Amino acid sequence: MKRFPLLPAGLACLISLGTCAPPPPEAPAPYGALPTEAQLEWQQMETNAFIHFTTNTFTNKEWGYGDESPEIFNPTDLDVDQWMEVLSDAGFKGVVLTSKHHDGFTLWPSEYTDHSVEASPWKNGEGDIVGMVEESARSHGMKFGVYLSPWDRNRSDYGDSTYITYYRNQLTELFENYGPIFEMWFDGANGGDGYYGGADERRSIDGQHYYDWPTTLDMVRELQPDSSTIIFSDAGPDIRWVGNERGVVGDPNWNTINPDTLYAGKAGITDLLNHGTPGADTWMPAEVDVSIRPGWFYHAEEDSLVKTPQQLFEIYLTSVGRGSQLLLNIPPDRRGRIHETDVASLRGWRQMIDSTFADNLATDASADGEAYRGMHEDYGPAQVLDDDPETYWATDDGATTGSFTIQLPEARELGYVLLQEPIRLGQRVAGFRISALVDGEMREIGSGETIGYKRILLVDRVSTDRITVEVTESLAPPLLSRVAVY
Ligand code: FUL
């Protein structure tokens, strides 16, 4: 329908000389905490790659003690373009690199330390892995992000205020030389034993106050002028840790949480991080970080333990498929290449995703419902069938439930139903049910709690030409922007 937004409905109707459809009701009011543009963009990336690479790759450790000689860092056949080809073929939209892990060795020639690639034999100390990865990621169409470990087991002043200055200097270096940085990863692991410049002792810091995060976060916002960096930590502020390293976000998965009780490294909050809190005051989605191997770094003895395409697919369903975002770690080996086994797994995984979700059985379907916003087609069930994320099915103000039926062109066997909420207007749905017409009767084939940005629900494998989507519980009038059937 053509609309004349500035004219009263009657006049617009006269001018259009067509049938006088009633004007659409006002759009539903946003509900609760809302995502920023940067958070929305991040959410749409769906899968990003994590890269763990440092002296650990050469010492076969997970956590370097901090006393490693830079001499050991010497990849024999480093090829970051190979990494980026593999990663972009696998569908990743961004890459987050460990520019410095807990051992303190920096992958770029930092002017603030000698403990870096500059002191290594690799490229006679002339190399810069951060720079190479940044450039290659961008040239392969992926965004570049950075992990900079707050815990530094090499520095003698770890635990003193001078270390915080050192840490901030390095952050500034990274943003100024390798930006824009789409995601800044602040690891919650900190404090413990280490080399600490030869002290060889155990140091504990006050996780809540030592780092003075508010000042550092302000600094990051200023370093990237459009404030588009998404900041990760256990406690946000933009995205939160998911509470485990198994690749699983909860159902329910709320993008909202009250952050006043969170801080990086705080014990006892994993359940809270895994589920979020319905209707809470801050939009802070969970990011699912998990490794393709048992460890975060490459170990030859784990070559036989690389996750299979099927395992990765299950992780995809328990992360992206539950409205979260997947940050999958793929650690390069001692050559400086992504190992063949990992490459094969990623390929198989991508093929599984592509083939499972290639054919939306609802493409030529029709949709109908008994109640939708003002009974106006602009908010009717058909809006979930198009690919436009800005149009959606909506219910009337005051509603907390709703349903509609999708009629497929022919009976087909289905296995998954994909649903999306227009989260720009807040996260609402707290319970939903899918039913299908089987042997002449409507039968429940799946249900869940939250939807959020995207929900991919594994349903009973039935042959049907009709399904009903029913929102059984919602914090505000339910809205859905997309339903697809596979
Ligand atoms: C943890 C670290 O201790 C691990 O080594 C790894 O970097 C993981 C992503 O975060 O806190």
Short mmCIF file of C-alpha atoms and ligand atoms in Angstrom, two decimals:
data_model
loop_
_atom_site.label_atom_id
_atom_site.label_comp_id
_atom_site.label_asym_id
_atom_site.label_seq_id
_atom_site.Cartn_x
_atom_site.Cartn_y
_atom_site.Cartn_z
CA MET A 1 0.00 0.00 0.00
CA LYS A 2 1.26 3.46 -0.85
CA ARG A 3 1.18 5.77 2.14
CA PHE A 4 1.16 9.55 2.47
CA PRO A 5 2.54 9.94 5.93
CA LEU A 6 2.11 13.71 6.22
CA LEU A 7 -1.56 13.83 5.21
CA PRO A 8 -4.58 12.84 7.29
CA ALA A 9 -5.76 9.34 6.38
CA GLY A 10 -8.95 10.48 4.59
CA LEU A 11 -7.12 12.95 2.33
CA ALA A 12 -4.37 10.46 1.54
CA CYS A 13 -7.11 8.07 0.54
CA LEU A 14 -8.70 10.62 -1.78
CA ILE A 15 -5.41 11.42 -3.48
CA SER A 16 -4.48 7.80 -3.99
CA LEU A 17 -7.85 7.26 -5.74
CA GLY A 18 -7.51 3.63 -4.88
CA THR A 19 -9.31 1.51 -2.37
CA CYS A 20 -9.30 3.24 0.96
CA ALA A 21 -7.50 0.81 3.23
CA PRO A 22 -7.48 2.07 6.82
CA PRO A 23 -4.18 3.60 7.92
CA PRO A 24 -1.95 1.26 9.90
CA PRO A 25 -2.03 1.64 13.66
CA GLU A 26 0.96 3.23 15.33
CA ALA A 27 4.06 1.07 15.56
CA PRO A 28 4.40 -0.76 18.88
CA ALA A 29 6.40 1.12 21.51
CA PRO A 30 9.89 -0.23 22.22
CA TYR A 31 10.09 -2.40 25.32
CA GLY A 32 12.74 -2.22 28.04
CA ALA A 33 16.50 -2.08 27.41
CA LEU A 34 17.44 -1.77 23.73
CA PRO A 35 20.57 -2.62 21.71
CA THR A 36 22.79 0.13 20.31
CA GLU A 37 23.50 0.23 16.58
CA ALA A 38 26.93 -1.31 17.26
CA GLN A 39 25.37 -4.14 19.28
CA LEU A 40 22.87 -4.81 16.49
CA GLU A 41 25.64 -4.94 13.92
CA TRP A 42 27.68 -7.27 16.12
CA GLN A 43 24.68 -9.55 16.58
CA GLN A 44 24.20 -9.82 12.83
CA MET A 45 27.76 -11.09 12.40
CA GLU A 46 26.61 -14.36 14.05
CA THR A 47 29.98 -16.17 13.86
CA ASN A 48 33.46 -14.79 14.52
CA ALA A 49 36.82 -16.53 14.82
CA PHE A 50 39.13 -16.41 17.83
CA ILE A 51 42.85 -16.96 17.27
CA HIS A 52 45.14 -18.02 20.11
CA PHE A 53 48.79 -17.85 19.15
CA THR A 54 51.87 -16.97 21.22
CA THR A 55 54.91 -18.61 22.88
CA ASN A 56 52.51 -21.24 24.26
CA THR A 57 52.25 -22.64 20.74
CA PHE A 58 55.97 -23.46 20.99
CA THR A 59 56.14 -24.54 24.64
CA ASN A 60 53.00 -26.68 24.41
CA LYS A 61 51.39 -24.81 27.29
CA GLU A 62 47.98 -23.24 27.81
CA TRP A 63 49.18 -20.56 30.21
CA GLY A 64 52.76 -19.37 29.77
CA TYR A 65 54.47 -18.61 33.07
CA GLY A 66 55.96 -15.37 31.73
CA ASP A 67 59.61 -16.48 31.70
CA GLU A 68 59.58 -17.81 28.11
CA SER A 69 62.47 -16.63 26.02
CA PRO A 70 61.33 -14.80 22.87
CA GLU A 71 63.92 -17.02 21.12
CA ILE A 72 61.41 -19.86 21.06
CA PHE A 73 58.88 -17.96 19.01
CA ASN A 74 59.71 -19.03 15.48
CA PRO A 75 56.92 -20.23 13.19
CA THR A 76 58.51 -22.03 10.23
CA ASP A 77 55.92 -21.32 7.54
CA LEU A 78 53.63 -18.57 8.81
CA ASP A 79 50.83 -17.73 6.37
CA VAL A 80 48.11 -15.49 7.76
CA ASP A 81 46.43 -15.40 4.35
CA GLN A 82 45.87 -19.14 4.71
CA TRP A 83 44.17 -18.45 8.08
CA MET A 84 41.94 -15.80 6.59
CA GLU A 85 41.00 -17.86 3.54
CA VAL A 86 39.99 -20.77 5.74
CA LEU A 87 38.08 -18.51 8.11
CA SER A 88 36.23 -16.49 5.51
CA ASP A 89 35.32 -19.67 3.61
CA ALA A 90 33.87 -20.98 6.87
CA GLY A 91 31.63 -17.90 7.03
CA PHE A 92 33.25 -15.97 9.88
CA LYS A 93 32.64 -12.24 9.70
CA GLY A 94 35.34 -11.14 12.13
CA VAL A 95 38.58 -12.26 13.77
CA VAL A 96 39.77 -11.65 17.35
CA LEU A 97 43.52 -12.19 17.87
CA THR A 98 45.40 -12.74 21.15
CA SER A 99 47.79 -9.84 20.73
CA LYS A 100 49.11 -10.63 24.23
CA HIS A 101 48.13 -13.62 26.36
CA HIS A 102 48.80 -14.11 30.09
CA ASP A 103 52.53 -14.81 29.44
CA GLY A 104 52.98 -11.17 28.39
CA PHE A 105 54.67 -11.77 25.00
CA THR A 106 53.30 -9.32 22.44
CA LEU A 107 52.65 -10.31 18.83
CA TRP A 108 53.42 -6.78 17.70
CA PRO A 109 56.63 -4.81 18.24
CA SER A 110 55.37 -2.74 21.17
CA GLU A 111 57.42 0.28 22.08
CA TYR A 112 56.66 -0.39 25.76
CA THR A 113 58.29 -3.81 26.14
CA ASP A 114 61.18 -5.93 24.86
CA HIS A 115 59.17 -9.06 25.46
CA SER A 116 57.76 -9.22 21.94
CA VAL A 117 58.13 -10.55 18.40
CA GLU A 118 60.88 -7.99 17.96
CA ALA A 119 63.13 -10.06 20.21
CA SER A 120 62.32 -13.31 18.40
CA PRO A 121 64.24 -14.96 15.56
CA TRP A 122 61.10 -14.96 13.40
CA LYS A 123 61.76 -12.64 10.44
CA ASN A 124 64.87 -11.52 12.35
CA GLY A 125 62.66 -9.56 14.71
CA GLU A 126 61.18 -7.51 11.88
CA GLY A 127 57.77 -9.17 11.89
CA ASP A 128 54.43 -7.96 13.21
CA ILE A 129 51.71 -10.56 13.52
CA VAL A 130 49.05 -8.14 14.71
CA GLY A 131 49.66 -5.96 11.65
CA MET A 132 49.66 -8.91 9.26
CA VAL A 133 46.46 -10.39 10.66
CA GLU A 134 44.73 -7.03 10.67
CA GLU A 135 45.59 -6.40 7.04
CA SER A 136 44.76 -9.87 5.84
CA ALA A 137 41.46 -9.97 7.75
CA ARG A 138 40.34 -6.73 6.16
CA SER A 139 41.42 -7.78 2.69
CA HIS A 140 39.34 -10.95 3.14
CA GLY A 141 36.30 -8.90 4.12
CA MET A 142 36.47 -9.63 7.85
CA LYS A 143 36.55 -7.22 10.76
CA PHE A 144 39.51 -7.15 13.13
CA GLY A 145 39.31 -7.48 16.91
CA VAL A 146 41.84 -7.71 19.72
CA TYR A 147 42.40 -9.71 22.89
CA LEU A 148 44.90 -8.08 25.29
CA SER A 149 45.28 -10.04 28.51
CA PRO A 150 44.94 -7.85 31.60
CA TRP A 151 46.87 -10.49 33.56
CA ASP A 152 50.56 -10.32 32.65
CA ARG A 153 52.85 -12.94 34.22
CA ASN A 154 55.96 -11.42 32.68
CA ARG A 155 55.80 -7.89 34.07
CA SER A 156 57.65 -7.16 37.29
CA ASP A 157 55.14 -4.42 38.14
CA TYR A 158 52.00 -6.53 37.75
CA GLY A 159 49.93 -5.59 40.79
CA ASP A 160 51.23 -1.96 40.90
CA SER A 161 49.61 1.08 39.37
CA THR A 162 52.47 1.47 36.86
CA TYR A 163 51.32 -1.75 35.23
CA ILE A 164 47.91 -0.21 34.57
CA THR A 165 49.65 2.64 32.74
CA TYR A 166 51.63 0.05 30.75
CA TYR A 167 48.42 -1.80 29.90
CA ARG A 168 46.70 1.38 28.75
CA ASN A 169 49.73 2.39 26.68
CA GLN A 170 49.51 -0.89 24.83
CA LEU A 171 45.79 -0.52 24.27
CA THR A 172 46.43 2.91 22.80
CA GLU A 173 49.13 1.45 20.54
CA LEU A 174 46.74 -1.19 19.28
CA PHE A 175 43.88 1.19 18.58
CA GLU A 176 46.10 3.79 16.95
CA ASN A 177 48.03 1.41 14.73
CA TYR A 178 45.57 -1.35 13.92
CA GLY A 179 42.10 0.19 14.26
CA PRO A 180 39.23 0.27 13.77
CA ILE A 181 38.81 -2.57 16.24
CA PHE A 182 35.34 -4.07 16.12
CA GLU A 183 35.68 -6.07 19.34
CA MET A 184 37.90 -5.60 22.38
CA TRP A 185 38.22 -8.74 24.48
CA PHE A 186 39.05 -8.22 28.16
CA ASP A 187 39.75 -11.61 29.71
CA GLY A 188 38.49 -12.18 33.24
CA ALA A 189 41.34 -14.57 34.23
CA ASN A 190 43.79 -12.70 36.45
CA GLY A 191 46.11 -12.96 39.39
CA GLY A 192 48.08 -16.04 40.44
CA ASP A 193 51.63 -17.29 40.27
CA GLY A 194 54.06 -16.15 37.62
CA TYR A 195 57.54 -15.02 36.71
CA TYR A 196 56.86 -11.31 37.28
CA GLY A 197 60.29 -10.13 36.17
CA GLY A 198 62.08 -12.83 38.18
CA ALA A 199 60.10 -12.54 41.43
CA ASP A 200 58.61 -16.02 40.84
CA GLU A 201 55.74 -15.58 43.21
CA ARG A 202 52.02 -15.65 43.59
CA ARG A 203 50.25 -12.32 43.24
CA SER A 204 46.62 -11.64 43.87
CA ILE A 205 44.89 -8.47 42.81
CA ASP A 206 41.55 -7.01 43.79
CA GLY A 207 39.54 -7.97 40.69
CA GLN A 208 36.93 -5.34 41.30
CA HIS A 209 39.19 -2.31 41.72
CA TYR A 210 42.79 -2.95 40.61
CA TYR A 211 42.28 -2.38 36.89
CA ASP A 212 40.01 0.68 37.30
CA TRP A 213 38.00 -0.49 34.30
CA PRO A 214 35.75 2.57 34.03
CA THR A 215 38.75 4.74 33.10
CA THR A 216 40.08 2.18 30.63
CA LEU A 217 36.68 1.78 28.99
CA ASP A 218 36.30 5.54 28.59
CA MET A 219 39.71 5.52 26.97
CA VAL A 220 38.66 2.83 24.49
CA ARG A 221 35.54 4.81 23.60
CA GLU A 222 37.71 7.84 22.90
CA LEU A 223 40.32 5.90 20.96
CA GLN A 224 37.73 4.76 18.46
CA PRO A 225 36.01 7.97 17.48
CA ASP A 226 32.66 6.49 16.41
CA SER A 227 32.49 4.42 19.64
CA SER A 228 31.73 1.35 17.55
CA THR A 229 34.05 -1.02 19.43
CA ILE A 230 32.11 -3.79 21.14
CA ILE A 231 33.66 -4.37 24.56
CA PHE A 232 33.65 -7.89 25.98
CA SER A 233 34.28 -8.94 29.55
CA ASP A 234 32.55 -11.06 32.17
CA ALA A 235 30.81 -7.86 33.08
CA GLY A 236 30.28 -6.22 29.69
CA PRO A 237 29.65 -3.38 29.15
CA ASP A 238 28.61 -4.29 25.57
CA ILE A 239 28.66 -8.08 25.58
CA ARG A 240 29.02 -10.58 28.40
CA TRP A 241 30.78 -13.91 28.83
CA VAL A 242 28.38 -16.86 28.50
CA GLY A 243 29.60 -18.50 31.73
CA ASN A 244 31.16 -21.65 30.22
CA GLU A 245 33.60 -22.70 27.50
CA ARG A 246 31.45 -25.56 26.16
CA GLY A 247 29.67 -23.60 23.47
CA VAL A 248 26.28 -23.45 25.15
CA VAL A 249 24.09 -20.49 26.04
CA GLY A 250 20.98 -21.19 28.10
CA ASP A 251 17.34 -21.35 27.14
CA PRO A 252 16.13 -18.91 28.25
CA ASN A 253 18.83 -16.62 26.89
CA TRP A 254 18.00 -13.02 27.79
CA ASN A 255 20.07 -10.26 26.21
CA THR A 256 19.35 -8.16 29.26
CA ILE A 257 21.03 -8.20 32.65
CA ASN A 258 21.52 -5.88 35.62
CA PRO A 259 25.27 -5.23 35.50
CA ASP A 260 25.67 -3.64 38.93
CA THR A 261 26.46 -7.00 40.52
CA LEU A 262 28.94 -8.12 37.85
CA TYR A 263 32.65 -7.61 37.52
CA ALA A 264 35.29 -9.52 35.58
CA GLY A 265 36.44 -12.62 37.40
CA LYS A 266 33.72 -12.53 40.05
CA ALA A 267 32.85 -16.02 41.28
CA GLY A 268 29.38 -17.54 41.35
CA ILE A 269 27.80 -15.69 38.44
CA THR A 270 28.08 -18.27 35.67
CA ASP A 271 24.39 -19.18 35.74
CA LEU A 272 23.39 -15.55 35.63
CA LEU A 273 25.73 -14.96 32.67
CA ASN A 274 24.37 -18.05 30.91
CA HIS A 275 20.74 -16.94 31.07
CA GLY A 276 20.68 -13.18 31.63
CA THR A 277 17.68 -11.66 33.38
CA PRO A 278 14.28 -11.01 31.78
CA GLY A 279 13.33 -7.35 31.66
CA ALA A 280 16.62 -6.21 33.25
CA ASP A 281 17.91 -2.69 32.78
CA THR A 282 20.89 -3.18 30.40
CA TRP A 283 21.22 -4.73 26.93
CA MET A 284 24.31 -6.97 27.17
CA PRO A 285 24.09 -10.11 25.01
CA ALA A 286 26.15 -13.23 25.75
CA GLU A 287 29.00 -14.27 23.47
CA VAL A 288 29.71 -18.00 23.24
CA ASP A 289 33.48 -18.54 23.19
CA VAL A 290 34.65 -22.11 22.65
CA SER A 291 37.64 -23.80 21.04
CA ILE A 292 37.64 -26.22 18.11
CA ARG A 293 40.20 -28.20 20.14
CA PRO A 294 40.31 -29.14 23.85
CA GLY A 295 42.86 -26.36 24.45
CA TRP A 296 42.88 -22.73 23.35
CA PHE A 297 46.41 -23.11 21.93
CA TYR A 298 47.68 -25.64 19.39
CA HIS A 299 49.02 -28.92 20.75
CA ALA A 300 50.01 -31.69 18.32
CA GLU A 301 48.66 -34.35 20.67
CA GLU A 302 45.20 -32.84 20.25
CA ASP A 303 45.16 -33.30 16.46
CA SER A 304 42.87 -36.29 16.91
CA LEU A 305 40.56 -34.34 19.23
CA VAL A 306 39.51 -31.57 16.85
CA LYS A 307 35.74 -31.14 17.03
CA THR A 308 33.94 -32.83 14.16
CA PRO A 309 31.61 -30.98 11.77
CA GLN A 310 28.68 -32.57 13.64
CA GLN A 311 29.97 -31.32 17.03
CA LEU A 312 30.51 -27.85 15.60
CA PHE A 313 27.01 -27.91 14.14
CA GLU A 314 25.57 -28.74 17.56
CA ILE A 315 27.52 -25.82 19.02
CA TYR A 316 26.12 -23.61 16.27
CA LEU A 317 22.61 -24.60 17.37
CA THR A 318 23.34 -23.94 21.07
CA SER A 319 24.89 -20.53 20.34
CA VAL A 320 23.67 -18.78 17.18
CA GLY A 321 20.58 -21.01 17.30
CA ARG A 322 19.71 -19.64 20.74
CA GLY A 323 20.07 -16.00 19.87
CA SER A 324 23.72 -15.71 20.88
CA GLN A 325 26.90 -15.17 18.90
CA LEU A 326 29.62 -17.76 18.36
CA LEU A 327 33.30 -16.90 18.82
CA LEU A 328 35.01 -20.10 17.71
CA ASN A 329 38.71 -20.47 18.49
CA ILE A 330 40.97 -21.95 15.80
CA PRO A 331 44.62 -21.95 16.96
CA PRO A 332 47.39 -21.98 14.33
CA ASP A 333 50.12 -24.62 14.70
CA ARG A 334 53.91 -24.29 15.03
CA ARG A 335 54.28 -23.78 11.32
CA GLY A 336 51.98 -20.79 11.66
CA ARG A 337 49.19 -22.42 9.68
CA ILE A 338 45.73 -23.69 10.50
CA HIS A 339 46.15 -27.44 10.73
CA GLU A 340 44.66 -29.65 7.99
CA THR A 341 42.34 -31.42 10.44
CA ASP A 342 40.84 -28.13 11.60
CA VAL A 343 40.48 -26.97 8.00
CA ALA A 344 38.58 -30.14 7.10
CA SER A 345 36.28 -29.81 10.13
CA LEU A 346 35.47 -26.19 9.36
CA ARG A 347 34.68 -27.08 5.74
CA GLY A 348 32.41 -29.93 6.78
CA TRP A 349 30.70 -27.69 9.31
CA ARG A 350 30.03 -24.94 6.79
CA GLN A 351 28.62 -27.48 4.34
CA MET A 352 26.28 -28.80 7.03
CA ILE A 353 25.01 -25.30 7.81
CA ASP A 354 24.61 -24.42 4.14
CA SER A 355 22.83 -27.62 3.18
CA THR A 356 20.57 -27.72 6.26
CA PHE A 357 19.42 -24.15 5.79
CA ALA A 358 19.52 -23.94 1.98
CA ASP A 359 15.84 -24.50 1.27
CA ASN A 360 13.30 -22.50 3.29
CA LEU A 361 10.12 -24.54 2.90
CA ALA A 362 8.06 -21.47 3.79
CA THR A 363 9.31 -19.41 0.85
CA ASP A 364 6.04 -19.60 -1.09
CA ALA A 365 3.86 -20.15 1.95
CA SER A 366 1.00 -18.00 3.16
CA ALA A 367 0.30 -16.99 6.73
CA ASP A 368 -2.87 -16.17 8.56
CA GLY A 369 -3.91 -15.34 12.08
CA GLU A 370 -7.03 -14.35 13.97
CA ALA A 371 -5.60 -11.41 15.86
CA TYR A 372 -2.81 -9.03 14.96
CA ARG A 373 -2.13 -5.39 15.48
CA GLY A 374 -5.21 -3.41 14.45
CA MET A 375 -5.95 -6.27 12.03
CA HIS A 376 -3.80 -4.30 9.60
CA GLU A 377 -1.76 -6.14 6.97
CA ASP A 378 1.36 -4.08 7.80
CA TYR A 379 1.48 -6.08 11.05
CA GLY A 380 -0.04 -9.29 9.74
CA PRO A 381 1.53 -12.76 9.92
CA ALA A 382 2.68 -12.54 6.27
CA GLN A 383 5.37 -10.10 7.48
CA VAL A 384 7.34 -13.02 8.98
CA LEU A 385 7.67 -14.70 5.60
CA ASP A 386 9.60 -11.96 3.79
CA ASP A 387 13.33 -11.44 4.21
CA ASP A 388 12.93 -7.87 5.41
CA PRO A 389 14.03 -7.71 9.08
CA GLU A 390 12.34 -4.31 9.45
CA THR A 391 8.83 -5.69 8.90
CA TYR A 392 7.20 -7.85 11.55
CA TRP A 393 4.06 -9.49 12.85
CA ALA A 394 2.79 -7.53 15.83
CA THR A 395 0.05 -7.89 18.39
CA ASP A 396 -2.15 -5.25 19.99
CA ASP A 397 -0.99 -3.21 22.96
CA GLY A 398 -1.60 -5.16 26.14
CA ALA A 399 -1.26 -8.58 24.49
CA THR A 400 1.22 -11.07 25.96
CA THR A 401 0.33 -14.02 23.72
CA GLY A 402 -0.54 -14.51 20.05
CA SER A 403 -0.47 -17.04 17.26
CA PHE A 404 -0.65 -17.55 13.52
CA THR A 405 -0.63 -20.38 11.05
CA ILE A 406 1.68 -20.91 8.09
CA GLN A 407 0.35 -22.85 5.14
CA LEU A 408 3.15 -24.45 3.07
CA PRO A 409 2.60 -24.96 -0.67
CA GLU A 410 2.88 -28.72 -0.18
CA ALA A 411 3.50 -31.23 2.58
CA ARG A 412 7.21 -31.55 3.31
CA GLU A 413 9.33 -33.21 5.95
CA LEU A 414 10.76 -30.60 8.28
CA GLY A 415 13.38 -30.62 11.00
CA TYR A 416 13.97 -27.02 12.08
CA VAL A 417 11.94 -23.87 12.60
CA LEU A 418 13.85 -20.58 12.65
CA LEU A 419 12.31 -17.56 14.39
CA GLN A 420 13.48 -13.97 14.88
CA GLU A 421 12.30 -11.07 17.00
CA PRO A 422 12.89 -7.49 15.82
CA ILE A 423 15.22 -6.88 18.78
CA ARG A 424 15.62 -3.23 17.87
CA LEU A 425 12.32 -2.93 19.80
CA GLY A 426 13.53 -5.02 22.75
CA GLN A 427 13.47 -8.70 23.64
CA ARG A 428 9.98 -9.91 24.57
CA VAL A 429 9.08 -13.56 23.96
CA ALA A 430 9.41 -15.78 27.07
CA GLY A 431 7.64 -18.90 25.81
CA PHE A 432 6.57 -20.30 22.44
CA ARG A 433 5.28 -23.49 20.89
CA ILE A 434 5.27 -24.89 17.35
CA SER A 435 2.56 -27.30 16.23
CA ALA A 436 2.08 -29.09 12.93
CA LEU A 437 -0.80 -30.73 11.15
CA VAL A 438 -0.04 -34.46 11.24
CA ASP A 439 -2.62 -37.11 10.30
CA GLY A 440 -5.39 -34.54 10.36
CA GLU A 441 -4.55 -33.19 13.83
CA MET A 442 -2.48 -30.32 15.13
CA ARG A 443 0.33 -31.73 17.22
CA GLU A 444 3.09 -29.95 19.18
CA ILE A 445 6.47 -30.57 17.53
CA GLY A 446 8.67 -28.25 19.57
CA SER A 447 8.78 -25.47 22.14
CA GLY A 448 11.22 -23.05 23.72
CA GLU A 449 11.47 -20.08 26.04
CA THR A 450 13.34 -17.20 24.41
CA ILE A 451 13.86 -16.21 20.76
CA GLY A 452 15.78 -12.91 20.64
CA TYR A 453 17.80 -12.12 17.52
CA LYS A 454 17.47 -15.69 16.21
CA ARG A 455 16.18 -19.03 17.42
CA ILE A 456 16.74 -22.23 15.48
CA LEU A 457 14.52 -24.86 17.03
CA LEU A 458 15.08 -28.53 16.36
CA VAL A 459 11.53 -29.91 15.98
CA ASP A 460 10.11 -33.42 15.69
CA ARG A 461 10.77 -34.62 12.18
CA VAL A 462 7.27 -34.75 10.67
CA SER A 463 5.76 -34.35 7.23
CA THR A 464 3.29 -31.49 7.17
CA ASP A 465 1.92 -28.62 5.12
CA ARG A 466 0.70 -26.53 8.04
CA ILE A 467 2.37 -25.22 11.18
CA THR A 468 1.17 -22.95 13.96
CA VAL A 469 3.48 -20.57 15.79
CA GLU A 470 2.15 -19.70 19.20
CA VAL A 471 3.69 -17.23 21.63
CA THR A 472 2.53 -18.46 25.03
CA GLU A 473 4.30 -15.89 27.22
CA SER A 474 5.80 -12.48 26.55
CA LEU A 475 7.05 -9.53 28.58
CA ALA A 476 5.34 -7.10 26.19
CA PRO A 477 3.17 -7.44 23.06
CA PRO A 478 5.01 -10.13 21.06
CA LEU A 479 6.59 -9.28 17.70
CA LEU A 480 8.23 -11.62 15.18
CA SER A 481 10.16 -10.49 12.13
CA ARG A 482 10.87 -13.86 10.58
CA VAL A 483 9.83 -17.50 10.56
CA ALA A 484 11.52 -19.97 8.25
CA VAL A 485 11.11 -23.73 8.04
CA TYR A 486 13.76 -26.27 7.04
C1 FUL B 1 40.47 -17.63 29.50
C2 FUL B 1 41.99 -17.75 29.39
O1 FUL B 1 42.56 -18.07 30.63
C3 FUL B 1 42.24 -18.82 28.36
O2 FUL B 1 43.61 -19.09 28.21
C4 FUL B 1 41.64 -18.35 27.05
O3 FUL B 1 42.33 -17.20 26.57
C5 FUL B 1 40.16 -18.06 27.22
C6 FUL B 1 39.52 -17.49 25.99
O4 FUL B 1 39.95 -17.16 28.28
O5 FUL B 1 40.07 -16.85 30.54
#
